[in-house]
Amino acid sequence: MAAINEDVFKKVISHCKEYGFVFPSSEIYDGLGAVYDYGQNGSELKKNIKEYWWKSMVQLNENIVGIDSAIFMHPKIWKASGHVDSFNDPMIDNKDSKKRYRADELIEDQIEKYLKKGKSDKADQLRTMFAQYMEASDLEGLKNLIVEHEIVCPVSGTRNWANVRQFNLMFSTQFGSDADEATEIYLRPETAQGIFVNFMNVQKTGRMKIPFGIAQIGKAFRNEIVARQFIMRMREFEQMEMQFFVRPGEEMKWYEHWKSERMKWHLSLGVDSSKYRFHDHVKLAHYANAAVDIEYEFPFGFKEVEGIHSRTDFDLKQHQAMCNKKLQYFDPEINQNYVPYVVETSIGVDRMFLLTLCNAYKEEKVANGDKVDSRTVLNIPPILAPYKAAIFPLVKKDGLPEKSRAIMDTLKFKYNCLYDEKDAIGKRYRRQDALGTPYCITIDYDTAADSSVTIRERDSMQQERVPIDKLSEIIDKRLELK
Ligand code: GAP
């Protein structure tokens, strides 16, 4: 089963390349580790994911507003937030393969292995010790666990390990043109700090009343020790984050609220609920008093897609102390000034993209007269699909292309559409199935006479004759959420 799933994952990766979804960055120079480019179809899907999130978080919630803060930020921000001192992962090198690993991930994989072999006692014992050492940042303890549990390097197969060391994940660069006066600054490792440092600006100019949220979508950068699993763990990626500012003492209520709201958002896209689970954090980040991940079952197992964190008043208090300015809110209902508490929802755009593709990728057998054909189809939720409709003239002559383009002109302002006149209709259908286009619309010789077209639905492959002026209604219906 595991082998089959690994196979599916490999197929998804090659599908991404073959159909213009994702390319390795700088490919003509042999690529750049864990950096990827989105192609002509991938960038449409990615844009739709961001828009779906933005609409549901900002447009549908009167008390949430969005911002777009700069990637470059004052270096003191990262000192205040704790990232300079604590944004580390424990890493370990294998002396034979010269490969570097995250010590915590090696141990977590070992726990999974024990569970798969039915050795739940061993898994529990390892999990308990692991939690203790992570909590105490005991690097020697982690190394001992790796040795005691005979964890081997997946590449060399040996147990020849160096010591576990901490590795800071932030990228730094020089800011300013004068080499002597240039300051070292960091590429932001999360978008959240851009929200915290704008808390007063937004609250005052937007006359926001607590509870309220500030959302943003943007790039983040982490020098990941082990970048693996395609766009799952990248060094440059994108986050969609929302900080919800609440009255102190009410944070757990809002934490539960956002936990459930975010899961509803995921399920609204029609993914089977058995593919999702919550995973409470064993070791809380330095800023959190509660944290949970929303995990999705990728072909390589359940992995985090989104985190919901109760961040207390840690960040605002830290910035208040560092910049020496009050970052407080006057609550007229209780007649008090306070530093608000924060509940954060943070989802990776790229992971959501990968989830969407892994969930959508299907290989199907299709009856074709006496023969059985096969097709690869992406059952992408129509609202996220790169194109909502593809327009085909049956043949490339007799005025059918002109008629098709005229229909496309009526639809293209509302929906992203594709025009295709090359190859036989069957081949064109297959191309659109592989891109996840929900509808193909064929214009034939009868169209001029009866003002109707054939519309073919992606998942059922059913074809129907419909009037041209009904097309928009049909597509709209399909874009409605369940
Ligand atoms: N502001 C909180 C924060 O950044 P996080 O759990 O480190 O929390 C949030 O990251 C989300 O960002 C993750 O759930 C994941 O979807 C995404 N993410 C984190 N690191 C990533 C990476 N290296 N590549 C792709 N996505 C990543």
Short mmCIF file of C-alpha atoms and ligand atoms in Angstrom, two decimals:
data_model
loop_
_atom_site.label_atom_id
_atom_site.label_comp_id
_atom_site.label_asym_id
_atom_site.label_seq_id
_atom_site.Cartn_x
_atom_site.Cartn_y
_atom_site.Cartn_z
CA MET A 1 0.00 0.00 0.00
CA ALA A 2 2.80 2.39 0.98
CA ALA A 3 4.58 1.60 -2.30
CA ILE A 4 1.41 2.33 -4.28
CA ASN A 5 1.00 5.68 -2.53
CA GLU A 6 4.62 6.63 -3.14
CA ASP A 7 3.92 5.81 -6.74
CA VAL A 8 0.91 8.15 -6.76
CA PHE A 9 3.06 10.92 -5.31
CA LYS A 10 5.68 10.46 -8.03
CA LYS A 11 2.93 10.61 -10.63
CA VAL A 12 1.56 13.83 -9.13
CA ILE A 13 5.03 15.39 -9.29
CA SER A 14 5.53 14.46 -12.93
CA HIS A 15 1.98 15.58 -13.77
CA CYS A 16 2.82 18.99 -12.26
CA LYS A 17 5.83 19.28 -14.55
CA GLU A 18 4.20 17.89 -17.68
CA TYR A 19 1.07 20.06 -17.45
CA GLY A 20 2.63 23.38 -16.49
CA PHE A 21 1.73 23.42 -12.79
CA VAL A 22 5.14 23.40 -11.07
CA PHE A 23 8.71 23.53 -12.40
CA PRO A 24 11.97 23.23 -10.45
CA SER A 25 13.38 26.73 -10.05
CA SER A 26 16.32 27.67 -12.32
CA GLU A 27 15.93 24.33 -14.06
CA ILE A 28 18.22 25.18 -16.98
CA TYR A 29 20.98 25.59 -14.37
CA ASP A 30 20.08 22.22 -12.78
CA GLY A 31 17.70 23.72 -10.23
CA LEU A 32 18.01 25.24 -6.78
CA GLY A 33 17.33 23.06 -3.74
CA ALA A 34 13.76 23.24 -2.46
CA VAL A 35 12.80 26.23 -4.59
CA TYR A 36 10.07 25.88 -7.21
CA ASP A 37 8.35 27.98 -9.86
CA TYR A 38 4.65 27.84 -10.63
CA GLY A 39 3.84 27.45 -14.32
CA GLN A 40 1.00 28.82 -16.41
CA ASN A 41 -1.61 26.46 -14.93
CA GLY A 42 -0.15 26.21 -11.44
CA SER A 43 -0.14 29.96 -10.96
CA GLU A 44 -3.89 30.03 -11.79
CA LEU A 45 -4.61 27.30 -9.25
CA LYS A 46 -2.45 29.01 -6.64
CA LYS A 47 -4.17 32.36 -7.26
CA ASN A 48 -7.58 30.68 -6.84
CA ILE A 49 -6.54 29.06 -3.55
CA LYS A 50 -5.42 32.45 -2.22
CA GLU A 51 -8.59 34.13 -3.41
CA TYR A 52 -10.78 31.45 -1.81
CA TRP A 53 -8.98 31.90 1.49
CA TRP A 54 -9.05 35.72 1.28
CA LYS A 55 -12.76 35.77 0.51
CA SER A 56 -13.69 33.42 3.32
CA MET A 57 -11.47 35.14 5.88
CA VAL A 58 -11.57 38.84 4.94
CA GLN A 59 -14.61 39.38 2.74
CA LEU A 60 -17.01 37.20 4.74
CA ASN A 61 -15.93 38.40 8.19
CA GLU A 62 -16.80 42.01 8.96
CA ASN A 63 -14.27 42.09 11.78
CA ILE A 64 -11.28 40.85 9.74
CA VAL A 65 -9.29 43.14 7.46
CA GLY A 66 -6.34 42.35 5.21
CA ILE A 67 -2.93 43.96 4.81
CA ASP A 68 0.15 43.48 2.65
CA SER A 69 3.29 44.23 4.65
CA ALA A 70 6.85 44.35 3.30
CA ILE A 71 9.16 41.34 3.33
CA PHE A 72 12.06 43.48 4.57
CA MET A 73 11.52 44.45 8.18
CA HIS A 74 13.55 46.07 10.91
CA PRO A 75 16.01 43.48 12.30
CA LYS A 76 14.92 44.20 15.87
CA ILE A 77 11.55 42.63 15.01
CA TRP A 78 13.15 39.20 14.80
CA LYS A 79 15.03 39.73 18.06
CA ALA A 80 11.77 40.72 19.79
CA SER A 81 9.79 37.85 18.29
CA GLY A 82 12.36 35.32 19.52
CA HIS A 83 13.31 34.14 16.04
CA VAL A 84 16.96 35.21 16.32
CA ASP A 85 17.42 33.16 19.50
CA SER A 86 14.94 30.33 19.15
CA PHE A 87 13.93 29.73 15.54
CA ASN A 88 16.05 26.60 15.40
CA ASP A 89 15.67 22.99 14.40
CA PRO A 90 17.75 20.20 15.93
CA MET A 91 19.90 18.76 13.15
CA ILE A 92 22.12 15.71 12.91
CA ASP A 93 24.68 14.69 10.27
CA ASN A 94 25.40 11.16 9.17
CA LYS A 95 29.17 10.87 8.81
CA ASP A 96 29.04 8.24 6.07
CA SER A 97 26.44 9.69 3.70
CA LYS A 98 27.27 13.31 4.70
CA LYS A 99 23.52 13.87 4.70
CA ARG A 100 21.89 16.20 7.21
CA TYR A 101 18.61 15.38 8.92
CA ARG A 102 16.23 16.92 11.42
CA ALA A 103 16.70 14.86 14.57
CA ASP A 104 13.04 15.29 15.56
CA GLU A 105 11.86 13.98 12.18
CA LEU A 106 14.09 10.90 12.34
CA ILE A 107 12.57 10.09 15.74
CA GLU A 108 8.99 10.78 14.61
CA ASP A 109 9.53 8.47 11.62
CA GLN A 110 10.79 5.77 13.99
CA ILE A 111 7.63 6.11 16.12
CA GLU A 112 5.55 5.65 12.95
CA LYS A 113 7.62 2.56 12.05
CA TYR A 114 7.00 1.02 15.49
CA LEU A 115 3.27 1.69 15.15
CA LYS A 116 3.14 0.12 11.69
CA LYS A 117 4.85 -3.00 13.07
CA GLY A 118 2.34 -3.14 15.95
CA LYS A 119 5.01 -2.30 18.54
CA SER A 120 2.88 0.27 20.35
CA ASP A 121 4.78 -0.12 23.68
CA LYS A 122 8.04 0.85 22.01
CA ALA A 123 6.31 3.71 20.20
CA ASP A 124 4.84 5.04 23.48
CA GLN A 125 8.16 4.78 25.28
CA LEU A 126 9.98 6.63 22.50
CA ARG A 127 7.23 9.25 22.23
CA THR A 128 7.39 10.00 25.97
CA MET A 129 11.16 10.43 26.05
CA PHE A 130 11.10 12.42 22.81
CA ALA A 131 8.52 14.86 24.24
CA GLN A 132 10.63 15.30 27.40
CA TYR A 133 13.86 16.01 25.52
CA MET A 134 12.19 18.36 23.03
CA GLU A 135 10.56 20.26 25.89
CA ALA A 136 13.92 20.64 27.62
CA SER A 137 15.79 21.30 24.31
CA ASP A 138 18.07 18.45 25.44
CA LEU A 139 20.17 17.79 22.32
CA GLU A 140 22.26 15.06 23.93
CA GLY A 141 19.06 13.28 24.97
CA LEU A 142 17.81 13.37 21.37
CA LYS A 143 21.10 11.93 20.11
CA ASN A 144 20.89 9.15 22.72
CA LEU A 145 17.38 8.27 21.54
CA ILE A 146 18.62 7.99 17.95
CA VAL A 147 21.44 5.68 19.08
CA GLU A 148 19.34 3.60 21.52
CA HIS A 149 16.56 3.03 19.00
CA GLU A 150 19.12 2.09 16.34
CA ILE A 151 17.86 4.65 13.85
CA VAL A 152 19.82 4.38 10.62
CA CYS A 153 20.55 6.96 7.93
CA PRO A 154 18.04 6.37 5.11
CA VAL A 155 20.85 6.90 2.55
CA SER A 156 23.93 5.10 3.95
CA GLY A 157 22.01 2.69 6.19
CA THR A 158 24.59 3.29 8.95
CA ARG A 159 24.36 4.56 12.53
CA ASN A 160 27.50 6.69 12.30
CA TRP A 161 25.93 9.92 13.65
CA ALA A 162 27.53 13.23 14.65
CA ASN A 163 26.12 15.15 17.62
CA VAL A 164 22.74 16.91 17.42
CA ARG A 165 23.14 20.69 16.94
CA GLN A 166 20.74 23.63 16.71
CA PHE A 167 20.43 25.31 13.32
CA ASN A 168 18.80 28.75 12.85
CA LEU A 169 16.42 28.75 9.91
CA MET A 170 16.45 32.45 8.99
CA PHE A 171 18.10 33.78 5.84
CA SER A 172 19.99 37.02 6.26
CA THR A 173 21.16 39.61 3.77
CA GLN A 174 22.77 43.06 3.70
CA PHE A 175 20.48 46.08 3.64
CA GLY A 176 21.86 49.40 2.27
CA SER A 177 24.29 50.19 -0.52
CA ASP A 178 27.28 51.30 1.53
CA ALA A 179 29.22 48.18 2.52
CA ASP A 180 30.45 49.77 5.76
CA GLU A 181 27.05 50.92 6.89
CA ALA A 182 24.98 48.05 5.58
CA THR A 183 22.86 46.36 8.21
CA GLU A 184 22.20 42.66 8.42
CA ILE A 185 18.49 42.01 7.97
CA TYR A 186 16.44 38.85 7.63
CA LEU A 187 14.05 37.58 5.03
CA ARG A 188 10.86 37.07 7.05
CA PRO A 189 10.35 33.47 8.18
CA GLU A 190 6.62 34.13 8.77
CA THR A 191 4.20 36.83 7.64
CA ALA A 192 2.70 37.14 11.14
CA GLN A 193 5.21 39.70 12.43
CA GLY A 194 4.18 42.14 9.68
CA ILE A 195 0.70 41.97 11.23
CA PHE A 196 1.86 42.44 14.83
CA VAL A 197 3.94 45.52 14.05
CA ASN A 198 0.95 47.05 12.22
CA PHE A 199 -1.52 46.26 15.00
CA MET A 200 -1.86 49.90 16.17
CA ASN A 201 -1.96 51.32 12.62
CA VAL A 202 -4.81 49.04 11.58
CA GLN A 203 -6.71 49.25 14.86
CA LYS A 204 -6.66 53.06 14.85
CA THR A 205 -7.21 53.76 11.14
CA GLY A 206 -9.86 51.03 10.82
CA ARG A 207 -11.48 51.88 14.20
CA MET A 208 -11.37 48.16 14.89
CA LYS A 209 -13.03 46.85 18.04
CA ILE A 210 -11.78 43.75 19.80
CA PRO A 211 -12.28 40.94 18.87
CA PHE A 212 -10.93 41.60 15.38
CA GLY A 213 -8.52 40.01 12.94
CA ILE A 214 -5.80 41.09 10.53
CA ALA A 215 -5.02 38.77 7.63
CA GLN A 216 -2.29 38.64 5.05
CA ILE A 217 -0.93 36.47 2.28
CA GLY A 218 2.74 36.62 1.44
CA LYS A 219 6.11 35.02 0.96
CA ALA A 220 8.14 33.57 3.81
CA PHE A 221 11.67 32.15 3.74
CA ARG A 222 13.27 29.40 5.80
CA ASN A 223 16.64 27.76 5.32
CA GLU A 224 15.15 24.32 5.94
CA ILE A 225 17.71 21.68 6.96
CA VAL A 226 16.00 18.97 5.05
CA ALA A 227 13.93 20.13 2.19
CA ARG A 228 11.92 17.22 0.91
CA GLN A 229 8.70 16.01 -0.56
CA PHE A 230 8.51 18.44 -3.44
CA ILE A 231 6.65 21.68 -2.51
CA MET A 232 5.83 20.38 0.97
CA ARG A 233 8.94 21.87 2.55
CA MET A 234 10.45 24.71 0.57
CA ARG A 235 13.00 27.40 1.32
CA GLU A 236 10.80 30.07 -0.27
CA PHE A 237 7.09 29.57 0.23
CA GLU A 238 3.86 31.43 0.80
CA GLN A 239 1.65 31.70 3.87
CA MET A 240 -1.94 32.82 4.47
CA GLU A 241 -2.07 34.00 8.05
CA MET A 242 -4.63 35.67 10.26
CA GLN A 243 -4.01 37.08 13.73
CA PHE A 244 -7.20 37.43 15.76
CA PHE A 245 -6.86 39.93 18.63
CA VAL A 246 -8.98 39.11 21.68
CA ARG A 247 -9.56 40.12 25.28
CA PRO A 248 -7.10 38.39 27.69
CA GLY A 249 -8.74 35.32 29.20
CA GLU A 250 -10.98 34.77 26.14
CA GLU A 251 -8.26 33.23 23.99
CA MET A 252 -9.25 29.59 24.52
CA LYS A 253 -12.82 30.30 23.42
CA TRP A 254 -11.50 31.87 20.21
CA TYR A 255 -8.91 29.14 19.78
CA GLU A 256 -11.73 26.55 19.72
CA HIS A 257 -13.76 28.80 17.42
CA TRP A 258 -10.98 29.12 14.84
CA LYS A 259 -10.05 25.46 15.11
CA SER A 260 -13.57 24.53 14.05
CA GLU A 261 -13.93 27.33 11.46
CA ARG A 262 -10.71 26.39 9.73
CA MET A 263 -11.64 22.71 9.55
CA LYS A 264 -15.00 23.74 8.05
CA TRP A 265 -13.10 25.75 5.42
CA HIS A 266 -11.10 22.69 4.42
CA LEU A 267 -14.18 20.47 4.28
CA SER A 268 -16.09 23.07 2.24
CA LEU A 269 -13.83 22.11 -0.65
CA GLY A 270 -15.40 18.66 -0.74
CA VAL A 271 -12.43 16.65 0.57
CA ASP A 272 -13.45 13.48 2.42
CA SER A 273 -13.35 14.23 6.16
CA SER A 274 -11.45 10.98 6.83
CA LYS A 275 -8.47 12.55 5.03
CA TYR A 276 -8.18 15.22 7.73
CA ARG A 277 -7.28 15.09 11.41
CA PHE A 278 -6.23 17.42 14.22
CA HIS A 279 -2.84 16.92 15.81
CA ASP A 280 -2.08 18.66 19.12
CA HIS A 281 1.49 19.90 19.47
CA VAL A 282 3.77 17.96 21.83
CA LYS A 283 6.21 20.83 22.18
CA LEU A 284 4.68 24.29 22.08
CA ALA A 285 6.49 27.05 20.19
CA HIS A 286 8.07 29.72 22.37
CA TYR A 287 5.07 32.03 21.88
CA ALA A 288 2.12 29.63 22.29
CA ASN A 289 -0.07 28.36 25.15
CA ALA A 290 -2.02 25.99 22.89
CA ALA A 291 -1.40 24.78 19.35
CA VAL A 292 -2.91 22.29 16.96
CA ASP A 293 -2.16 21.28 13.39
CA ILE A 294 -4.72 20.44 10.75
CA GLU A 295 -3.20 17.44 9.00
CA TYR A 296 -4.13 15.93 5.65
CA GLU A 297 -3.35 12.39 4.56
CA PHE A 298 -0.88 12.92 1.73
CA PRO A 299 0.34 9.86 -0.22
CA PHE A 300 3.32 9.86 2.18
CA GLY A 301 1.18 10.00 5.33
CA PHE A 302 -0.66 12.54 7.52
CA LYS A 303 1.22 15.88 7.47
CA GLU A 304 0.56 19.42 8.64
CA VAL A 305 -1.18 21.81 6.29
CA GLU A 306 -2.25 24.47 8.74
CA GLY A 307 -1.48 25.50 12.30
CA ILE A 308 -3.83 27.17 14.80
CA HIS A 309 -1.91 28.75 17.66
CA SER A 310 -2.94 30.61 20.77
CA ARG A 311 0.01 33.06 20.85
CA THR A 312 -0.98 34.81 24.10
CA ASP A 313 0.20 38.43 24.33
CA PHE A 314 3.79 37.30 23.70
CA ASP A 315 4.47 39.07 20.40
CA LEU A 316 2.81 42.41 21.15
CA LYS A 317 4.45 42.53 24.60
CA GLN A 318 7.86 41.72 23.15
CA HIS A 319 7.53 44.45 20.52
CA GLN A 320 6.21 46.88 23.11
CA ALA A 321 9.32 46.31 25.22
CA MET A 322 11.71 46.43 22.23
CA CYS A 323 10.36 49.58 20.55
CA ASN A 324 9.35 51.29 23.77
CA LYS A 325 5.92 52.25 22.47
CA LYS A 326 2.55 51.22 23.84
CA LEU A 327 0.84 48.50 21.83
CA GLN A 328 -2.39 48.45 23.75
CA TYR A 329 -6.09 48.63 23.25
CA PHE A 330 -8.63 50.59 25.26
CA ASP A 331 -11.65 48.37 25.71
CA PRO A 332 -14.66 50.65 26.21
CA GLU A 333 -16.87 47.76 27.36
CA ILE A 334 -14.76 47.06 30.44
CA ASN A 335 -13.10 50.47 30.63
CA GLN A 336 -9.59 48.99 30.58
CA ASN A 337 -6.34 49.23 28.64
CA TYR A 338 -4.63 45.95 27.83
CA VAL A 339 -2.28 44.18 25.43
CA PRO A 340 -4.60 41.87 23.47
CA TYR A 341 -4.14 38.12 23.28
CA VAL A 342 -3.84 36.57 19.83
CA VAL A 343 -5.18 33.46 18.16
CA GLU A 344 -3.46 32.75 14.87
CA THR A 345 -4.48 30.66 11.88
CA SER A 346 -1.59 29.94 9.53
CA ILE A 347 -1.81 27.87 6.36
CA GLY A 348 0.83 27.29 3.70
CA VAL A 349 -0.36 28.11 0.18
CA ASP A 350 2.02 25.59 -1.34
CA ARG A 351 0.90 22.79 0.98
CA MET A 352 -2.72 23.57 0.18
CA PHE A 353 -1.77 23.44 -3.50
CA LEU A 354 -0.13 20.03 -3.03
CA LEU A 355 -3.12 18.80 -1.02
CA THR A 356 -5.48 19.90 -3.80
CA LEU A 357 -3.49 18.06 -6.45
CA CYS A 358 -2.92 14.89 -4.42
CA ASN A 359 -6.61 14.77 -3.59
CA ALA A 360 -7.66 15.45 -7.18
CA TYR A 361 -5.32 13.14 -9.12
CA LYS A 362 -7.12 10.08 -10.54
CA GLU A 363 -6.33 7.52 -13.18
CA GLU A 364 -9.51 6.01 -14.59
CA LYS A 365 -10.55 3.37 -17.06
CA VAL A 366 -13.04 4.71 -19.56
CA ALA A 367 -15.24 2.69 -21.91
CA ASN A 368 -14.83 3.72 -25.53
CA GLY A 369 -17.12 1.58 -27.67
CA ASP A 370 -15.65 -1.94 -27.55
CA LYS A 371 -12.36 -0.69 -26.16
CA VAL A 372 -11.32 0.43 -22.71
CA ASP A 373 -9.31 3.66 -22.64
CA SER A 374 -7.68 5.32 -19.68
CA ARG A 375 -7.63 8.93 -18.63
CA THR A 376 -5.86 11.02 -16.02
CA VAL A 377 -8.23 13.50 -14.47
CA LEU A 378 -7.85 16.14 -11.79
CA ASN A 379 -11.11 16.36 -9.81
CA ILE A 380 -10.14 19.81 -8.54
CA PRO A 381 -12.98 21.63 -6.75
CA PRO A 382 -14.38 23.75 -9.62
CA ILE A 383 -13.94 26.96 -7.62
CA LEU A 384 -10.18 26.30 -7.55
CA ALA A 385 -9.77 24.92 -11.07
CA PRO A 386 -7.33 26.95 -13.22
CA TYR A 387 -9.93 27.19 -16.01
CA LYS A 388 -13.68 26.92 -15.59
CA ALA A 389 -14.41 26.06 -19.23
CA ALA A 390 -12.64 25.11 -22.42
CA ILE A 391 -14.20 26.14 -25.74
CA PHE A 392 -13.77 23.86 -28.77
CA PRO A 393 -14.91 24.32 -32.36
CA LEU A 394 -15.70 20.82 -33.65
CA VAL A 395 -13.53 21.55 -36.71
CA LYS A 396 -11.16 24.34 -37.66
CA LYS A 397 -13.29 25.64 -40.56
CA ASP A 398 -16.76 26.65 -41.80
CA GLY A 399 -17.09 29.53 -39.34
CA LEU A 400 -16.97 27.28 -36.23
CA PRO A 401 -13.78 28.91 -34.81
CA GLU A 402 -15.38 32.37 -35.17
CA LYS A 403 -18.58 31.22 -33.47
CA SER A 404 -16.51 29.60 -30.70
CA ARG A 405 -14.51 32.76 -30.11
CA ALA A 406 -17.73 34.77 -29.95
CA ILE A 407 -19.00 32.44 -27.19
CA MET A 408 -15.65 32.65 -25.44
CA ASP A 409 -15.93 36.46 -25.54
CA THR A 410 -19.23 36.29 -23.64
CA LEU A 411 -17.73 34.09 -20.92
CA LYS A 412 -14.13 35.21 -20.52
CA PHE A 413 -14.75 38.31 -18.41
CA LYS A 414 -16.47 36.20 -15.79
CA TYR A 415 -14.48 32.94 -16.00
CA ASN A 416 -10.97 31.97 -16.95
CA CYS A 417 -11.56 30.05 -20.22
CA LEU A 418 -9.33 28.24 -22.68
CA TYR A 419 -9.76 28.02 -26.43
CA ASP A 420 -8.51 24.88 -28.18
CA GLU A 421 -9.00 23.85 -31.81
CA LYS A 422 -6.10 21.42 -32.19
CA ASP A 423 -6.52 17.60 -32.48
CA ALA A 424 -9.62 15.41 -32.31
CA ILE A 425 -12.27 16.27 -29.71
CA GLY A 426 -11.43 13.18 -27.61
CA LYS A 427 -7.82 14.30 -27.29
CA ARG A 428 -8.90 17.80 -26.37
CA TYR A 429 -11.15 16.38 -23.63
CA ARG A 430 -8.20 14.43 -22.21
CA ARG A 431 -6.03 17.55 -22.15
CA GLN A 432 -8.67 19.43 -20.17
CA ASP A 433 -9.25 16.46 -17.81
CA ALA A 434 -5.55 16.60 -17.00
CA LEU A 435 -5.84 20.30 -16.12
CA GLY A 436 -9.00 19.80 -14.07
CA THR A 437 -11.25 21.96 -16.27
CA PRO A 438 -14.84 21.28 -15.13
CA TYR A 439 -16.52 21.96 -18.50
CA CYS A 440 -15.71 21.53 -22.16
CA ILE A 441 -18.02 23.32 -24.58
CA THR A 442 -18.14 22.14 -28.19
CA ILE A 443 -19.48 24.29 -31.01
CA ASP A 444 -20.66 22.26 -34.01
CA TYR A 445 -22.56 22.64 -37.28
CA ASP A 446 -25.95 22.82 -35.49
CA THR A 447 -24.88 25.67 -33.23
CA ALA A 448 -25.55 28.39 -35.79
CA ALA A 449 -29.04 27.00 -36.40
CA ASP A 450 -30.23 26.19 -32.87
CA SER A 451 -27.98 28.47 -30.73
CA SER A 452 -27.01 25.50 -28.63
CA VAL A 453 -23.75 23.72 -27.83
CA THR A 454 -22.61 20.44 -26.30
CA ILE A 455 -21.33 20.77 -22.78
CA ARG A 456 -19.32 17.93 -21.30
CA GLU A 457 -18.80 17.61 -17.56
CA ARG A 458 -15.33 16.57 -16.35
CA ASP A 459 -16.10 14.00 -13.63
CA SER A 460 -19.11 12.18 -15.09
CA MET A 461 -17.98 12.80 -18.71
CA GLN A 462 -21.67 13.27 -19.50
CA GLN A 463 -22.56 15.41 -22.46
CA GLU A 464 -25.62 17.54 -22.78
CA ARG A 465 -27.04 19.82 -25.44
CA VAL A 466 -27.75 23.23 -23.90
CA PRO A 467 -28.69 26.70 -25.18
CA ILE A 468 -25.73 29.11 -25.34
CA ASP A 469 -27.48 31.57 -23.03
CA LYS A 470 -27.66 28.89 -20.29
CA LEU A 471 -23.87 28.36 -20.16
CA SER A 472 -23.18 30.98 -17.55
CA GLU A 473 -25.94 29.63 -15.29
CA ILE A 474 -24.58 26.06 -15.57
CA ILE A 475 -21.02 27.12 -14.74
CA ASP A 476 -22.20 29.31 -11.85
CA LYS A 477 -24.17 26.41 -10.36
CA ARG A 478 -21.04 24.24 -10.42
CA LEU A 479 -19.01 26.90 -8.64
CA GLU A 480 -21.42 27.02 -5.70
CA LEU A 481 -20.01 25.49 -2.54
CA LYS A 482 -21.59 22.49 -0.84
N1 GAP B 1 3.15 32.14 12.00
C1 GAP B 1 3.15 30.82 12.44
C2 GAP B 1 3.90 29.92 11.57
O1 GAP B 1 4.61 30.34 10.69
P1 GAP B 1 4.35 27.38 11.10
O2 GAP B 1 3.64 26.17 11.63
O3 GAP B 1 5.81 27.44 11.19
O4 GAP B 1 3.67 28.62 11.85
C3 GAP B 1 2.58 27.69 9.20
O5 GAP B 1 3.93 27.57 9.58
C4 GAP B 1 2.30 26.97 7.91
O6 GAP B 1 3.21 27.39 6.90
C5 GAP B 1 2.50 25.45 8.00
O7 GAP B 1 1.34 24.81 8.49
C6 GAP B 1 2.78 25.08 6.56
O8 GAP B 1 1.58 24.92 5.83
C7 GAP B 1 3.50 26.31 6.03
N2 GAP B 1 4.96 26.08 6.00
C8 GAP B 1 5.83 26.20 7.02
N3 GAP B 1 7.08 25.94 6.62
C9 GAP B 1 7.01 25.64 5.31
C10 GAP B 1 7.96 25.28 4.30
N4 GAP B 1 9.25 25.20 4.57
N5 GAP B 1 7.52 25.03 3.05
C11 GAP B 1 6.20 25.13 2.74
N6 GAP B 1 5.26 25.47 3.64
C12 GAP B 1 5.64 25.72 4.90
#
